[in-house]
Coordinates of C-alpha atoms in Angstrom, one line a residue:
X761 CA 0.0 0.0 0.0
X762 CA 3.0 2.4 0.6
X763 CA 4.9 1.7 -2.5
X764 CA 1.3 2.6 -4.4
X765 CA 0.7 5.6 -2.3
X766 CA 4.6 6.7 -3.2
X767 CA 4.0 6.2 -7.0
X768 CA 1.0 7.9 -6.8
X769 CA 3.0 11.2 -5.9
X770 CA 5.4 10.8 -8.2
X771 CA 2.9 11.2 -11.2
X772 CA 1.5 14.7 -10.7
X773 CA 5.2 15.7 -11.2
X774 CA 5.6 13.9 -14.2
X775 CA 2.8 15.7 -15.5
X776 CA 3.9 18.8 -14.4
X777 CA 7.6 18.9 -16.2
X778 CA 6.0 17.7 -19.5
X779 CA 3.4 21.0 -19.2
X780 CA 6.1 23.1 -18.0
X781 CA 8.4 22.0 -21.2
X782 CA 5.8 22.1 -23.7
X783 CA 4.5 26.1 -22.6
X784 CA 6.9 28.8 -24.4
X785 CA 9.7 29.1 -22.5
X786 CA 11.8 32.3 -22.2
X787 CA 15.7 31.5 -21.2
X788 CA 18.1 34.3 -20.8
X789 CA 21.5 33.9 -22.0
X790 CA 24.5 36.0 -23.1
X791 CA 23.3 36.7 -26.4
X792 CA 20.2 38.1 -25.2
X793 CA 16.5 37.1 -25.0
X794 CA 15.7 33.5 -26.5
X795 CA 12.2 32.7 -27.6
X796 CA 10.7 29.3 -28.1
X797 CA 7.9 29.0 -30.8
X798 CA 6.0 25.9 -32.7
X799 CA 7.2 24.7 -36.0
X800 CA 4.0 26.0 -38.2
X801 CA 3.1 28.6 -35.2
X802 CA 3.5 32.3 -34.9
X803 CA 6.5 33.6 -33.2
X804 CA 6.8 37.0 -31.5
X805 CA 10.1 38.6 -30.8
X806 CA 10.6 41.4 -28.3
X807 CA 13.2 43.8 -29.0
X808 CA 15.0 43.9 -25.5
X809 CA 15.3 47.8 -26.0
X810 CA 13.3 49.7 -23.6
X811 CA 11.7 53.0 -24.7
X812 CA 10.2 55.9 -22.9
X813 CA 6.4 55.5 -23.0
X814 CA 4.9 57.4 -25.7
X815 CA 8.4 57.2 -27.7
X816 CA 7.3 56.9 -31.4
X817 CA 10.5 55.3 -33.1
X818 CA 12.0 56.9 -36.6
X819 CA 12.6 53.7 -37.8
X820 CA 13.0 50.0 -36.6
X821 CA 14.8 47.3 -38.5
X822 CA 14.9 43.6 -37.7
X823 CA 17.6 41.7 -39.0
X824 CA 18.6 38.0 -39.3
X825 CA 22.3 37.8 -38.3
X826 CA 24.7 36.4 -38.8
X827 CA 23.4 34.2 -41.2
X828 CA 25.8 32.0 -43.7
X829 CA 25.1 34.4 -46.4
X830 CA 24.8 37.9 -43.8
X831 CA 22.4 39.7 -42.8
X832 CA 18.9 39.4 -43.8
X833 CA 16.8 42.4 -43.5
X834 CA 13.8 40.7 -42.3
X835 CA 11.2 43.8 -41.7
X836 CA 11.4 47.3 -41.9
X837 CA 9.7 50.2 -40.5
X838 CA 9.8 53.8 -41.2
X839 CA 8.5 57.3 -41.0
X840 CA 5.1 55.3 -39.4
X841 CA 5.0 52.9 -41.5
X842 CA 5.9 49.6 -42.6
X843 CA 8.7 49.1 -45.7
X844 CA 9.3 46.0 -48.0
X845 CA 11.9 47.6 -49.7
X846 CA 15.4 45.3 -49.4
X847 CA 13.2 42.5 -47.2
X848 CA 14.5 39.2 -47.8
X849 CA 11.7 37.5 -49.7
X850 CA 11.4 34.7 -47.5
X851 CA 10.0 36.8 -44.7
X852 CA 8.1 39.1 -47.3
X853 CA 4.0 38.7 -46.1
X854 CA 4.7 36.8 -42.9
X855 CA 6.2 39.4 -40.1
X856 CA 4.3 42.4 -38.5
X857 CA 5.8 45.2 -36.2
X858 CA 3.8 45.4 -32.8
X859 CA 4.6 48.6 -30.7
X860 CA 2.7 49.7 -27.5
X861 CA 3.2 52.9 -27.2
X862 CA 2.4 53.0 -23.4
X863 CA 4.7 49.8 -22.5
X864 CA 7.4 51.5 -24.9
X865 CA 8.0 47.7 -26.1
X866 CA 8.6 46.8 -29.8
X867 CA 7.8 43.4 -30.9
X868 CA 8.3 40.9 -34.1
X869 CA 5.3 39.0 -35.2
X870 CA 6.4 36.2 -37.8
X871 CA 4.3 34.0 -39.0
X872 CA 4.0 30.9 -40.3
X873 CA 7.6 29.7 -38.3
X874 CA 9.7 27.4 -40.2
X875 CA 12.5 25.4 -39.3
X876 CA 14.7 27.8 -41.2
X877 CA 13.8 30.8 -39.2
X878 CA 15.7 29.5 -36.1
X879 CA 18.5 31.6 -34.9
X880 CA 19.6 35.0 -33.8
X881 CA 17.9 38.5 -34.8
X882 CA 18.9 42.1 -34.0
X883 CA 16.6 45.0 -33.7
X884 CA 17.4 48.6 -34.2
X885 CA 15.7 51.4 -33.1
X886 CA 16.0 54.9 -34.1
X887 CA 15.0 57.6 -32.2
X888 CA 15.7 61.5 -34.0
X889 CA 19.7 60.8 -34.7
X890 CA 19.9 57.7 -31.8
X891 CA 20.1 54.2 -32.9
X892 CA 20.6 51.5 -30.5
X893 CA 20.8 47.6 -31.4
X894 CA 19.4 44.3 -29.2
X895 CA 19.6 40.7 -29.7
X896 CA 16.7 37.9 -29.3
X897 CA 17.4 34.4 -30.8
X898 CA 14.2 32.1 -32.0
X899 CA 14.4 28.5 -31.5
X900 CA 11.4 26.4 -33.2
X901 CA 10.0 23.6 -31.4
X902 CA 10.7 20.8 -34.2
X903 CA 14.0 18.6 -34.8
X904 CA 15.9 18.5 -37.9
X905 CA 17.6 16.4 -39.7
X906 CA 21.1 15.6 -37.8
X907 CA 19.4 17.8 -34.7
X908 CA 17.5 16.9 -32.1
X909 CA 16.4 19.9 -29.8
X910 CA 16.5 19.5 -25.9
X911 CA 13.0 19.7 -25.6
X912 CA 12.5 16.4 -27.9
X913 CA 15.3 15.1 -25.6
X914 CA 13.1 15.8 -22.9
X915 CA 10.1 14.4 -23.9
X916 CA 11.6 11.1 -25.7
X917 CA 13.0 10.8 -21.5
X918 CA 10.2 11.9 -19.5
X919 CA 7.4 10.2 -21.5
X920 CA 8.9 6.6 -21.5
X921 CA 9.7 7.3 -18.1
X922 CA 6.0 8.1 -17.4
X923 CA 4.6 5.2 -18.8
X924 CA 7.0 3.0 -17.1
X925 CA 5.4 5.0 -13.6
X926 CA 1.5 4.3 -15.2
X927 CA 2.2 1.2 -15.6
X928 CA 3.6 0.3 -12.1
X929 CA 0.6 2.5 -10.5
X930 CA -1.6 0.2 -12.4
X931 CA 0.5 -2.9 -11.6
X932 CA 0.5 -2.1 -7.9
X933 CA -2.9 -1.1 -8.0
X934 CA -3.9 -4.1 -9.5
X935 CA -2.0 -6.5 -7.0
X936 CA -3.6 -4.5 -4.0
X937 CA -7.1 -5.4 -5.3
X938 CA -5.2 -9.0 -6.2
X939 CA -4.3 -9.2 -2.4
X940 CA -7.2 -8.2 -0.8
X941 CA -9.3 -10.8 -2.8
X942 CA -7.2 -13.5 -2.0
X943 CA -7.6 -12.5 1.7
X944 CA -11.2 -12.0 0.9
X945 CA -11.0 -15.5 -0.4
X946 CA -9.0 -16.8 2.7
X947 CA -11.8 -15.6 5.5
X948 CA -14.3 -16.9 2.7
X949 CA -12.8 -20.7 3.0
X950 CA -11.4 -20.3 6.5
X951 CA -15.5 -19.7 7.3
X952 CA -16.4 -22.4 5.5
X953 CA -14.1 -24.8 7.2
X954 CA -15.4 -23.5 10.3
X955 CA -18.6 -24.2 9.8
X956 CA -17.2 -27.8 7.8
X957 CA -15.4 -28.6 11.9
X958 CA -18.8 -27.3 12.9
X959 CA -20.5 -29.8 11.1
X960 CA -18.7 -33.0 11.9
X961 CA -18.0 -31.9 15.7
X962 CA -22.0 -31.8 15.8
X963 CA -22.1 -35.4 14.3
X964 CA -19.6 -36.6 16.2
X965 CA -21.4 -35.0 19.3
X966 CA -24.6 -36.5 18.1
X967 CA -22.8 -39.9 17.9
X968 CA -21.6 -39.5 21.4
X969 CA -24.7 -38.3 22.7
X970 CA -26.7 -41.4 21.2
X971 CA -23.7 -43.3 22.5
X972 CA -24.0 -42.6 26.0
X973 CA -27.7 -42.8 25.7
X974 CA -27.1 -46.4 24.7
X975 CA -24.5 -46.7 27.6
X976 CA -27.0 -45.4 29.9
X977 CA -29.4 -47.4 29.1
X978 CA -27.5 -50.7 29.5
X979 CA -26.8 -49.4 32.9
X980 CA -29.7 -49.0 33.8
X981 CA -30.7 -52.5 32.5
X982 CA -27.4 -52.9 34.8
X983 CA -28.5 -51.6 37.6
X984 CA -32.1 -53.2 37.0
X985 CA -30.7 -56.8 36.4
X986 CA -28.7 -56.0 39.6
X987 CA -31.2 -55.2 41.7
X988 CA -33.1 -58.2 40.8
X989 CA -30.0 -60.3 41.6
X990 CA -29.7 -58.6 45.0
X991 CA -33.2 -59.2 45.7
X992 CA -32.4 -63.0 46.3
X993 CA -30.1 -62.7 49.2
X994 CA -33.0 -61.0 51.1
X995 CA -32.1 -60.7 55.0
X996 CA -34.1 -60.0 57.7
X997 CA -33.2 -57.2 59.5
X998 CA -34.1 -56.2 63.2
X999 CA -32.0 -52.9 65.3
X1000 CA -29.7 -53.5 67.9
X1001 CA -31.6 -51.2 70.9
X1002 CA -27.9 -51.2 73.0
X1003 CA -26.8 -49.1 70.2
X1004 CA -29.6 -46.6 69.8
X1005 CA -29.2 -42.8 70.9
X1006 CA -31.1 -42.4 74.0
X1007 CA -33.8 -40.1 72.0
X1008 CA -34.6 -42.6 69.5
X1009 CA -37.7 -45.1 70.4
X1010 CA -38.0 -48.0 68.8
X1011 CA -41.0 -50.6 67.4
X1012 CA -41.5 -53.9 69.7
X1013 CA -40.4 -55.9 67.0
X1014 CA -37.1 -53.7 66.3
X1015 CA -38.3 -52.9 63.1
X1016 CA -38.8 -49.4 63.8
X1017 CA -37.0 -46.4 64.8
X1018 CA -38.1 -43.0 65.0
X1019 CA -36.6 -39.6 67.4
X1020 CA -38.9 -38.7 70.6
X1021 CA -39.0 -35.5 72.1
X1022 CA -36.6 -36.0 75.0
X1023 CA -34.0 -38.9 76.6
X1024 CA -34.9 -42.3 77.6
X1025 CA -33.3 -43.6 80.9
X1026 CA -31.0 -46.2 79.2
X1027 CA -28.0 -47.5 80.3
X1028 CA -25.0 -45.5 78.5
X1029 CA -23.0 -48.3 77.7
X1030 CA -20.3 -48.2 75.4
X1031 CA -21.8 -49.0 72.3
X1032 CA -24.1 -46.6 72.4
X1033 CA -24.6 -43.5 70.0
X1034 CA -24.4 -40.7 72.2
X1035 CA -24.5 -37.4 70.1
X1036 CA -25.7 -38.7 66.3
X1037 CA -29.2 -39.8 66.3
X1038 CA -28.1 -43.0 65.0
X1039 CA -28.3 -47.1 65.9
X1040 CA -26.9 -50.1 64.4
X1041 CA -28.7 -53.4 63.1
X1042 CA -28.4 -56.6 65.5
X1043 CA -27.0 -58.4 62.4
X1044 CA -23.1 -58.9 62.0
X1045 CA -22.4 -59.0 58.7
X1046 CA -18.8 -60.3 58.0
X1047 CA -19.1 -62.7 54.7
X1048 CA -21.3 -63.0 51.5
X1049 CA -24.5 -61.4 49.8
X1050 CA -27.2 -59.3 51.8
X1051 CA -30.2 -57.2 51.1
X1052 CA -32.5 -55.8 53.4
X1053 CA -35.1 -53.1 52.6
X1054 CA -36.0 -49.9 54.3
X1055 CA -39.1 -47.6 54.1
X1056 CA -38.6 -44.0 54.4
X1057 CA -42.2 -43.0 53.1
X1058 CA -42.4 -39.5 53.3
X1059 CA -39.5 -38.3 55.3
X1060 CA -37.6 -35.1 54.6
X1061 CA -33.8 -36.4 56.2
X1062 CA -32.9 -39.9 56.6
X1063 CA -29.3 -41.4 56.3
X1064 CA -29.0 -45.5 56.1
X1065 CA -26.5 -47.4 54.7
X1066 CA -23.6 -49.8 56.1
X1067 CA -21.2 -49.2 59.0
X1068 CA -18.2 -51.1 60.3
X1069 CA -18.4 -52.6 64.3
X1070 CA -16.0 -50.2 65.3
X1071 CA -17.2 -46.9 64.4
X1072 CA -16.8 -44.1 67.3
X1073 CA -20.2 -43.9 69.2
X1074 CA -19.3 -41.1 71.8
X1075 CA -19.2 -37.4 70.5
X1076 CA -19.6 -36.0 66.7
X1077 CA -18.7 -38.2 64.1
X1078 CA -17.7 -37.1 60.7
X1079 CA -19.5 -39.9 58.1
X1080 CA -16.9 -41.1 55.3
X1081 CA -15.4 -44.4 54.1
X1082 CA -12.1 -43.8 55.8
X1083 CA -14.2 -43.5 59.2
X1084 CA -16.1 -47.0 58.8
X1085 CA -19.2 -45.1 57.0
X1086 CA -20.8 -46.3 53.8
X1087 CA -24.4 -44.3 53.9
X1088 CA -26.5 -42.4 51.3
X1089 CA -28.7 -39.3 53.1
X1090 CA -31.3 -37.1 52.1
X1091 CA -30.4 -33.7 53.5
X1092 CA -33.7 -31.7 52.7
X1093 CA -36.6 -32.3 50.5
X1094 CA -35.2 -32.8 47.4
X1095 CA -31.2 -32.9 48.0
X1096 CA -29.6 -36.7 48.2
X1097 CA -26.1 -37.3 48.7
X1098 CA -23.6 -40.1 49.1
X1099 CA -21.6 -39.7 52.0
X1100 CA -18.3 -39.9 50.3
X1101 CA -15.0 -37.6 50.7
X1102 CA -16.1 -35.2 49.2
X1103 CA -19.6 -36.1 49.3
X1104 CA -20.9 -36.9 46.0
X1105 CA -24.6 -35.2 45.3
X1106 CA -26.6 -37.3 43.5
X1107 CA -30.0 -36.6 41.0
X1108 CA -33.0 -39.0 41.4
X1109 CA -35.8 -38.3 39.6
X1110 CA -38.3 -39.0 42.4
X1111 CA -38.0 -39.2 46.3
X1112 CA -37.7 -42.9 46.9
X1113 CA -40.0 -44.5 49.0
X1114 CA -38.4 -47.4 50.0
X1115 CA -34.8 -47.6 49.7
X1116 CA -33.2 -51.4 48.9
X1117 CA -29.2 -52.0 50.7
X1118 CA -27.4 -54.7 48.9
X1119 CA -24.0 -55.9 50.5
X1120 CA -21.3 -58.1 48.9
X1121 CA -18.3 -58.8 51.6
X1122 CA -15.9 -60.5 49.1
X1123 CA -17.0 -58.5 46.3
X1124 CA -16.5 -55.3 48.3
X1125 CA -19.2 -53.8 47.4
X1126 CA -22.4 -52.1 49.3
X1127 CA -25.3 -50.5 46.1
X1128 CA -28.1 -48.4 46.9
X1129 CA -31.6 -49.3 44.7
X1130 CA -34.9 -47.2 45.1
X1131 CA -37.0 -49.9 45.3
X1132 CA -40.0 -47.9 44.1
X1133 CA -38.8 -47.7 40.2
X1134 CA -36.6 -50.1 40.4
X1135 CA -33.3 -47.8 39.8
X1136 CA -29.8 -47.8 40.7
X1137 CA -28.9 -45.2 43.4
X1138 CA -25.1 -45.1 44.3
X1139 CA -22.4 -48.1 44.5
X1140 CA -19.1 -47.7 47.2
X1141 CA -16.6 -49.9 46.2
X1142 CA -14.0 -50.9 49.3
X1143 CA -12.2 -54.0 50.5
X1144 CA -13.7 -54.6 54.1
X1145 CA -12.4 -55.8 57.0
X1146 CA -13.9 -57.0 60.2
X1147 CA -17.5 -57.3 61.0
X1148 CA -20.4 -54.9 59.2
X1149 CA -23.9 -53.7 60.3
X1150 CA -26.8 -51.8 58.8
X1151 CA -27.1 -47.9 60.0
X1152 CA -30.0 -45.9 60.6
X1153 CA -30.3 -42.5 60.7
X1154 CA -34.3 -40.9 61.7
X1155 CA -32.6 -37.5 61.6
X1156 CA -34.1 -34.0 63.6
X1157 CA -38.1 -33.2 63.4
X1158 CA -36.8 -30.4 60.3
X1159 CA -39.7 -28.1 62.1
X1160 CA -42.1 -31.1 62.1
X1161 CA -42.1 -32.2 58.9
X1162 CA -39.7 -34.9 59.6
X1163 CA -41.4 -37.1 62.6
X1164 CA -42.1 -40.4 60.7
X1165 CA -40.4 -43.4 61.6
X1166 CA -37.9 -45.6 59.3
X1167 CA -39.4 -49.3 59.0
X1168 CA -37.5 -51.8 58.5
X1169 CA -39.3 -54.3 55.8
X1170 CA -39.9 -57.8 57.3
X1171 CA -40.2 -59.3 53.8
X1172 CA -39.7 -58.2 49.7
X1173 CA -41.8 -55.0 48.9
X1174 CA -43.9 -55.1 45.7
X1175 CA -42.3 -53.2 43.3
X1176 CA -44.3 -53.9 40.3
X1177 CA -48.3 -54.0 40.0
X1178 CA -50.5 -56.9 40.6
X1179 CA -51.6 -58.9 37.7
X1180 CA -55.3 -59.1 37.5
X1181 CA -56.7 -62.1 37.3
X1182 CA -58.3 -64.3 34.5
X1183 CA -62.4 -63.8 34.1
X1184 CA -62.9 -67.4 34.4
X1185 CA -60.7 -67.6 37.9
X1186 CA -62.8 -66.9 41.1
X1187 CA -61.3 -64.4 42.6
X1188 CA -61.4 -63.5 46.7
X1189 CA -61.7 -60.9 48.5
X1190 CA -57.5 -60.4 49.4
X1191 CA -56.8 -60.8 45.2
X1192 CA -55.9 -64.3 45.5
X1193 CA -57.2 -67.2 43.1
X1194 CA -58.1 -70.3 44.5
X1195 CA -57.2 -73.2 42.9
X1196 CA -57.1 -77.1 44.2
X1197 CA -53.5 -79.3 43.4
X1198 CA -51.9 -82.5 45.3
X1199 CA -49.4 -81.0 46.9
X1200 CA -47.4 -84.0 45.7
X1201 CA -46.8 -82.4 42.4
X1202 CA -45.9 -78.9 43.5
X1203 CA -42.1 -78.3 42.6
X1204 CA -39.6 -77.4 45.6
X1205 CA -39.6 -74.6 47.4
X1206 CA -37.0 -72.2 47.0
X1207 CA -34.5 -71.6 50.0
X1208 CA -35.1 -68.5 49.7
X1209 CA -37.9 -67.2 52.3
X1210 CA -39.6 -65.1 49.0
X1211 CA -38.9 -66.0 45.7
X1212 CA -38.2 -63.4 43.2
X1213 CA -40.6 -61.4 41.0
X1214 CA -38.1 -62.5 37.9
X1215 CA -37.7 -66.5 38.9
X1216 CA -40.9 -67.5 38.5
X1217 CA -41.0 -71.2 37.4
X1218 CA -43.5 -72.3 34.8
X1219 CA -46.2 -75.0 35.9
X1220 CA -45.6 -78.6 34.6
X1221 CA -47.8 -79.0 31.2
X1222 CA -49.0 -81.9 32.8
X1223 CA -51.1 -81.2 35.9
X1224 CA -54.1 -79.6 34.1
X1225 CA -57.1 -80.3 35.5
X1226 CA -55.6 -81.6 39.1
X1227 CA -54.6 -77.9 39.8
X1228 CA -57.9 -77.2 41.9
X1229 CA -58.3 -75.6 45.2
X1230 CA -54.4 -74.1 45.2
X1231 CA -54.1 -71.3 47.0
X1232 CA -50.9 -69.0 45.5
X1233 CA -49.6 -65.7 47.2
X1234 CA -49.5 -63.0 45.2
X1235 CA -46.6 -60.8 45.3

């Protein structure tokens, strides 16, 4: 941009010599005045004499000298008037005496210039008995044969050289406008590829996205599957009342724990919870698979989970794996955490209603399931040591809204709906159909206390119309 911006200045003074050599010129020298005039054009001469204003000459002569042959007498003018007598014929009808009387200045007009008019002149003036002589020399614009004049010189210089200048304006013009349209054309495809990246960073998003929707799904199926598994290693569950915080009351059968309004007078042994509103399950857990089920209906706060035996019971107690604690809580209404180091929050769609604890000793694993939908909650993942036992948590009142009991479930809650029965089956009054079978031809039972909702066995093709008066529990 520079080198166009410097070119640019350099043509206005290009253009500016040529003007300035092709206008007449005037060019003082020691032979006098010297005039410039066009081949074909008219030149005038001023006599470098200067007269008083008013002056009126006797007689004025302009001659051509020196010339090869002398002097040419090239006009004349006398007593007022102007004289061909002894002109030289080649100026004869082409020169005409100018005077202004007021300027006092006497000028040659010649016509018609030829190249053979070129060279010096000589006027003389006459005034009453004064004559006085000056020199002016006429150059024509034109070259001649074997001459070239130094105005041709200068324009066969300066107009090559100001093409040469056009040219490079034009050239540098031309590869600005070049340059900016391949930068133009740059942003143009630098846009394109942007929105090209755009593209296949959205489909490879989109594959991701449907990826982990597939991976999520299988977990869930997972998590489903596993909580169907865990279902068979049902325990039953009762609390350990030597462990309870003195506010806590519990159920006659154990099975349920909830905080009073003030102390009961209870031995403070050593195992006993003495600040958290906690106790412990009766069971020792310290091989194999165990699930037990807890309902937490419509609590606000409730923490449950897995503890080891030899957890601090005296004075606050900070819940984490390194400290013996493997529990999930719910801290307010709709905030559920698992009580990990940090804790880890966690985003359930729904408040569980009854909460499913599945522990696997060698495995070294304890999952969390809302029984409810049938979901995976939260999985810790330790190598245990020494003996294991549930954990309940009732937590504070929260201003009332918090007073309901945990209940410990005695057998399998129904997580899926009833089937209704067939029209043609009688049908009591609890939903169960009677039917009659010899009990002789009823498969095993399972050693399991209830068998799961997934491991139902098909009835033997065979027994058709013996199976009359059988009375199956519906789960």
């Amino acid at each position: 941009m520079e080198m166009a911006n410097s070119s640019g200045s350099w043509l206005p003074g290009c253009l500016l010599a040529l003007a300035f050599l092709l206008l007449p010129a005037t060019v003082s020298g020691l032979t006098g005045d010297l005039h410039l005039a066009p081949l074909g054009g008219t030149a005038q001469l001023l006599c470098p004499l200067a007269l008083w204003p008013v002056t009126v000459p006797t007689m004025v002569r302009w001659l051509r000298s020196p010339h090869p042959d002398g002097s040419q007498l090239v006009h004349v003018f006398r007593d007022g008037t102007d004289q061909e007598e002894g002109v030289t014929p080649e100026f004869k009808g082409r020169t005409a005496l100018l005077r202004d009387p007021q300027e006092g200045s006497v000028i040659l007009e010649i016509r018609h210039v030829r190249l053979e008019d070129r060279g010096p002149y000589r006027c003389q003036v006459q005034v009453g008995n004064v004559t006085r002589d000056g020199s002016v020399t006429l150059q024509v614009a034109a070259p001649s044969p074997g001459r070239i004049s130094s105005s041709a010189v200068a324009l066969a210089v300066i107009l090559p050289v100001l093409g040469l200048l056009i040219m490079v304006g034009i050239y540098l013009i031309w590869k600005q406008r070049r340059s900016k349209e391949k930068l133009l054309y740059e942003q143009v495809m630098e846009v394109e590829n942007l929105l090209s990246d755009h593209a296949k960073e959205k489909g490879r998003l989109h594959k991701a996205l449907k990826k982990l929707r597939s991976e999520l799904k299988l977990k869930r199926s997972a998590a489903n599957s596993g909580w169907r598994r865990a279902r068979l290693h049902f325990v039953a569950v009762t609390l350990d009342p030597d462990t309870a915080h003195p506010k806590l009351i519990l159920s006659e059968d154990r099975r349920g724990v909830k905080l009073g309004d003030k102390r009961q007078p209870v031995p403070d042994g050593p195992q006993r919870f003495d600040f958290v509103v906690s106790v412990l399950g009766a069971e020792y857990f310290t091989a194999g698979c165990h699930y037990w089920e807890v309902d937490v209906g419509n609590k606000t706060k409730w923490a449950l989970g897995v503890c080891s035996d030899s957890v601090s019971r005296k004075g606050k107690v900070t819940a984490t794996p390194a400290n013996g604690h493997w529990l999930v809580r719910q801290s307010s209404e709709n905030t559920y955490e698992a009580l990990t180091s940090p804790q880890t929050p966690l985003r359930l769609k729904e408040p569980p209603r009854c909460v499913g604890i599945f522990l696997d000793y060698e495995a070294g694993v304890i999952s969390f399931y809302d029984v409810t939908n049938r979901s995976h909650i939260f999985t810790f993942t330790h190598t245990f040591s020494g003996p294991l036992r549930p954990f309940f948590e009732p937590c504070l009142h929260d201003g009332g809204k918090n007073t309901a009991p945990l209940i410990i479930c005695s057998e399998l809650q129904k997580s899926e709906p009833p089937t209704g029965p067939k029209p043609e089956e009688k049908v009591h009054a609890n939903g169960d159909v009677a039917m009659t079978v010899d009990p002789s031809l009823l498969p095993p039972r399972a050693p399991e206390p209830f068998p799961p909702e997934d491991m139902i066995l098909p009835w033997p093709s065979d027994l058709g119309s013996a199976l009359r008066g059988l009375k199956v529990p519906s789960f």
